[in-house]
Amino acid sequence: VQLQASGGGVVQTGDSLRLSCVASGATFSRYTVGWFRQGLGKEREFVASIRRSAGGGTTDYVDSVKGRFTISRDNSKNTVYLQMNQLKLEDTAVYYCAADSSALWSLRRSPSYAYWGQGTQVTVSS
């Protein structure tokens, strides 16, 4: 499975961005997908996840983005989106999408995902 993340950019506080994670080489509906981010000098952290369709497609978010970010998927396009609203300075990071076909638990942990995209930079300025 190859993942291509895109949609990052430079925005101001309060603006919105939508990140996309496009998969190739697999039926994406069978994969649980997570978004992670890593700020400069910080550890990679979990942002959001969406279970594969057979798993109900349920979503999860880190507390700091709840109510502002929405993860969704369009299986017909092999794409998972991360809609980011009300962006804050602390959202600045490289955002990565990750996928796994068998992940059931610990979806907030990086090792649960076998496949990773290359990352897309999100910079929020005041």
PDB file of C-alpha atoms in Angstrom:
ATOM      1  CA  VAL A   1       0.000   0.000   0.000  1.00  0.00           C
ATOM      2  CA  GLN A   2       1.308   3.420  -0.924  1.00  0.00           C
ATOM      3  CA  LEU A   3      -0.033   6.488   0.847  1.00  0.00           C
ATOM      4  CA  GLN A   4       0.160  10.028  -0.461  1.00  0.00           C
ATOM      5  CA  ALA A   5      -0.639  12.846   1.956  1.00  0.00           C
ATOM      6  CA  SER A   6      -1.343  16.320   0.659  1.00  0.00           C
ATOM      7  CA  GLY A   7      -3.186  19.522   1.441  1.00  0.00           C
ATOM      8  CA  GLY A   8      -0.823  21.193   3.857  1.00  0.00           C
ATOM      9  CA  GLY A   9       0.097  24.819   3.654  1.00  0.00           C
ATOM     10  CA  VAL A  10       0.634  28.089   5.492  1.00  0.00           C
ATOM     11  CA  VAL A  11      -2.470  29.576   7.070  1.00  0.00           C
ATOM     12  CA  GLN A  12      -3.380  31.991   9.832  1.00  0.00           C
ATOM     13  CA  THR A  13      -4.931  31.185  13.169  1.00  0.00           C
ATOM     14  CA  GLY A  14      -8.609  30.448  12.804  1.00  0.00           C
ATOM     15  CA  ASP A  15      -8.312  29.312   9.202  1.00  0.00           C
ATOM     16  CA  SER A  16      -9.156  25.882   7.818  1.00  0.00           C
ATOM     17  CA  LEU A  17      -7.319  23.259   5.814  1.00  0.00           C
ATOM     18  CA  ARG A  18      -8.294  19.868   4.486  1.00  0.00           C
ATOM     19  CA  LEU A  19      -5.651  17.195   4.290  1.00  0.00           C
ATOM     20  CA  SER A  20      -6.036  14.219   1.987  1.00  0.00           C
ATOM     21  CA  CYS A  21      -4.500  10.779   2.194  1.00  0.00           C
ATOM     22  CA  VAL A  22      -4.808   8.858  -1.053  1.00  0.00           C
ATOM     23  CA  ALA A  23      -4.008   5.166  -1.126  1.00  0.00           C
ATOM     24  CA  SER A  24      -2.933   3.033  -4.027  1.00  0.00           C
ATOM     25  CA  GLY A  25      -2.273  -0.644  -4.305  1.00  0.00           C
ATOM     26  CA  ALA A  26      -5.055  -1.765  -2.025  1.00  0.00           C
ATOM     27  CA  THR A  27      -8.763  -1.624  -1.289  1.00  0.00           C
ATOM     28  CA  PHE A  28      -8.662   1.236   1.146  1.00  0.00           C
ATOM     29  CA  SER A  29     -11.993   0.426   2.770  1.00  0.00           C
ATOM     30  CA  ARG A  30     -10.275  -2.547   4.388  1.00  0.00           C
ATOM     31  CA  TYR A  31      -7.781  -0.316   6.181  1.00  0.00           C
ATOM     32  CA  THR A  32      -7.969   1.597   9.405  1.00  0.00           C
ATOM     33  CA  VAL A  33      -6.354   4.981   8.890  1.00  0.00           C
ATOM     34  CA  GLY A  34      -4.768   7.325  11.338  1.00  0.00           C
ATOM     35  CA  TRP A  35      -3.408  10.847  11.169  1.00  0.00           C
ATOM     36  CA  PHE A  36      -0.390  11.734  13.246  1.00  0.00           C
ATOM     37  CA  ARG A  37       1.643  14.900  13.507  1.00  0.00           C
ATOM     38  CA  GLN A  38       5.114  15.889  14.570  1.00  0.00           C
ATOM     39  CA  GLY A  39       6.058  19.391  15.486  1.00  0.00           C
ATOM     40  CA  LEU A  40       9.626  20.666  15.352  1.00  0.00           C
ATOM     41  CA  GLY A  41      11.564  19.110  18.190  1.00  0.00           C
ATOM     42  CA  LYS A  42       8.550  17.164  19.394  1.00  0.00           C
ATOM     43  CA  GLU A  43       7.563  13.541  19.360  1.00  0.00           C
ATOM     44  CA  ARG A  44       5.063  12.264  16.853  1.00  0.00           C
ATOM     45  CA  GLU A  45       1.560  12.354  18.296  1.00  0.00           C
ATOM     46  CA  PHE A  46      -1.765  10.850  17.409  1.00  0.00           C
ATOM     47  CA  VAL A  47      -4.362  13.190  15.938  1.00  0.00           C
ATOM     48  CA  ALA A  48      -7.304  11.124  14.667  1.00  0.00           C
ATOM     49  CA  SER A  49      -8.262   7.718  13.361  1.00  0.00           C
ATOM     50  CA  ILE A  50     -11.055   6.124  11.424  1.00  0.00           C
ATOM     51  CA  ARG A  51     -11.674   2.408  11.463  1.00  0.00           C
ATOM     52  CA  ARG A  52     -12.047   0.342   8.335  1.00  0.00           C
ATOM     53  CA  SER A  53     -15.555  -0.047   7.039  1.00  0.00           C
ATOM     54  CA  ALA A  54     -15.906  -3.570   8.441  1.00  0.00           C
ATOM     55  CA  GLY A  55     -15.007  -2.120  11.812  1.00  0.00           C
ATOM     56  CA  GLY A  56     -17.860   0.343  11.661  1.00  0.00           C
ATOM     57  CA  GLY A  57     -15.867   3.321  10.460  1.00  0.00           C
ATOM     58  CA  THR A  58     -15.791   4.747  13.961  1.00  0.00           C
ATOM     59  CA  THR A  59     -13.573   7.727  14.656  1.00  0.00           C
ATOM     60  CA  ASP A  60     -11.335   8.873  17.475  1.00  0.00           C
ATOM     61  CA  TYR A  61      -9.588  12.158  18.186  1.00  0.00           C
ATOM     62  CA  VAL A  62      -6.992  13.468  20.542  1.00  0.00           C
ATOM     63  CA  ASP A  63      -8.612  15.869  22.994  1.00  0.00           C
ATOM     64  CA  SER A  64      -6.766  18.901  21.649  1.00  0.00           C
ATOM     65  CA  VAL A  65      -8.502  18.675  18.255  1.00  0.00           C
ATOM     66  CA  LYS A  66     -11.957  17.478  19.255  1.00  0.00           C
ATOM     67  CA  GLY A  67     -14.615  19.778  17.893  1.00  0.00           C
ATOM     68  CA  ARG A  68     -12.173  21.338  15.426  1.00  0.00           C
ATOM     69  CA  PHE A  69     -10.933  18.438  13.281  1.00  0.00           C
ATOM     70  CA  THR A  70     -12.983  15.853  11.424  1.00  0.00           C
ATOM     71  CA  ILE A  71     -11.679  12.673   9.883  1.00  0.00           C
ATOM     72  CA  SER A  72     -13.687  11.055   7.119  1.00  0.00           C
ATOM     73  CA  ARG A  73     -13.236   8.670   4.259  1.00  0.00           C
ATOM     74  CA  ASP A  74     -14.419   8.278   0.695  1.00  0.00           C
ATOM     75  CA  ASN A  75     -13.753   4.671  -0.158  1.00  0.00           C
ATOM     76  CA  SER A  76     -14.770   5.194  -3.772  1.00  0.00           C
ATOM     77  CA  LYS A  77     -11.784   7.522  -4.080  1.00  0.00           C
ATOM     78  CA  ASN A  78      -9.464   5.526  -1.812  1.00  0.00           C
ATOM     79  CA  THR A  79      -9.084   8.693   0.220  1.00  0.00           C
ATOM     80  CA  VAL A  80      -9.221   9.695   3.859  1.00  0.00           C
ATOM     81  CA  TYR A  81      -9.596  13.355   4.745  1.00  0.00           C
ATOM     82  CA  LEU A  82      -8.714  15.403   7.780  1.00  0.00           C
ATOM     83  CA  GLN A  83     -10.753  18.589   7.854  1.00  0.00           C
ATOM     84  CA  MET A  84      -9.050  21.040  10.181  1.00  0.00           C
ATOM     85  CA  ASN A  85     -10.976  24.095  11.332  1.00  0.00           C
ATOM     86  CA  GLN A  86     -10.157  26.847  13.799  1.00  0.00           C
ATOM     87  CA  LEU A  87      -6.469  26.153  13.420  1.00  0.00           C
ATOM     88  CA  LYS A  88      -4.185  27.202  16.242  1.00  0.00           C
ATOM     89  CA  LEU A  89      -0.479  27.947  16.406  1.00  0.00           C
ATOM     90  CA  GLU A  90       0.068  24.672  18.215  1.00  0.00           C
ATOM     91  CA  ASP A  91      -1.340  22.748  15.248  1.00  0.00           C
ATOM     92  CA  THR A  92       1.820  23.562  13.316  1.00  0.00           C
ATOM     93  CA  ALA A  93       3.482  20.269  12.416  1.00  0.00           C
ATOM     94  CA  VAL A  94       4.176  17.764   9.701  1.00  0.00           C
ATOM     95  CA  TYR A  95       1.081  15.633   9.343  1.00  0.00           C
ATOM     96  CA  TYR A  96       1.337  11.981   8.402  1.00  0.00           C
ATOM     97  CA  CYS A  97      -1.322   9.503   7.425  1.00  0.00           C
ATOM     98  CA  ALA A  98      -0.913   5.861   8.279  1.00  0.00           C
ATOM     99  CA  ALA A  99      -2.885   2.735   7.501  1.00  0.00           C
ATOM    100  CA  ASP A 100      -3.190  -0.851   8.563  1.00  0.00           C
ATOM    101  CA  SER A 101      -5.499  -3.661   7.536  1.00  0.00           C
ATOM    102  CA  SER A 102      -5.490  -5.548  10.818  1.00  0.00           C
ATOM    103  CA  ALA A 103      -5.239  -2.868  13.506  1.00  0.00           C
ATOM    104  CA  LEU A 104      -8.013  -3.315  16.032  1.00  0.00           C
ATOM    105  CA  TRP A 105      -6.692  -1.781  19.217  1.00  0.00           C
ATOM    106  CA  SER A 106      -4.176   0.838  20.248  1.00  0.00           C
ATOM    107  CA  LEU A 107      -5.024   2.952  17.245  1.00  0.00           C
ATOM    108  CA  ARG A 108      -3.422   5.931  18.934  1.00  0.00           C
ATOM    109  CA  ARG A 109      -0.024   4.273  18.794  1.00  0.00           C
ATOM    110  CA  SER A 110       2.275   4.553  15.786  1.00  0.00           C
ATOM    111  CA  PRO A 111       3.388   0.897  15.822  1.00  0.00           C
ATOM    112  CA  SER A 112      -0.208  -0.153  15.118  1.00  0.00           C
ATOM    113  CA  TYR A 113       0.168   1.048  11.544  1.00  0.00           C
ATOM    114  CA  ALA A 114       2.257  -0.720   8.931  1.00  0.00           C
ATOM    115  CA  TYR A 115       2.037   1.839   6.144  1.00  0.00           C
ATOM    116  CA  TRP A 116       2.898   5.523   6.258  1.00  0.00           C
ATOM    117  CA  GLY A 117       2.680   8.446   3.897  1.00  0.00           C
ATOM    118  CA  GLN A 118       5.437  10.978   3.410  1.00  0.00           C
ATOM    119  CA  GLY A 119       3.937  13.812   5.449  1.00  0.00           C
ATOM    120  CA  THR A 120       2.580  17.233   4.606  1.00  0.00           C
ATOM    121  CA  GLN A 121       3.568  20.441   6.388  1.00  0.00           C
ATOM    122  CA  VAL A 122       0.949  22.543   8.119  1.00  0.00           C
ATOM    123  CA  THR A 123       2.099  25.923   9.369  1.00  0.00           C
ATOM    124  CA  VAL A 124      -0.222  28.165  11.330  1.00  0.00           C
ATOM    125  CA  SER A 125       0.866  31.740  11.867  1.00  0.00           C
ATOM    126  CA  SER A 126      -0.623  34.569  13.881  1.00  0.00           C
TER     127      SER A 126
END
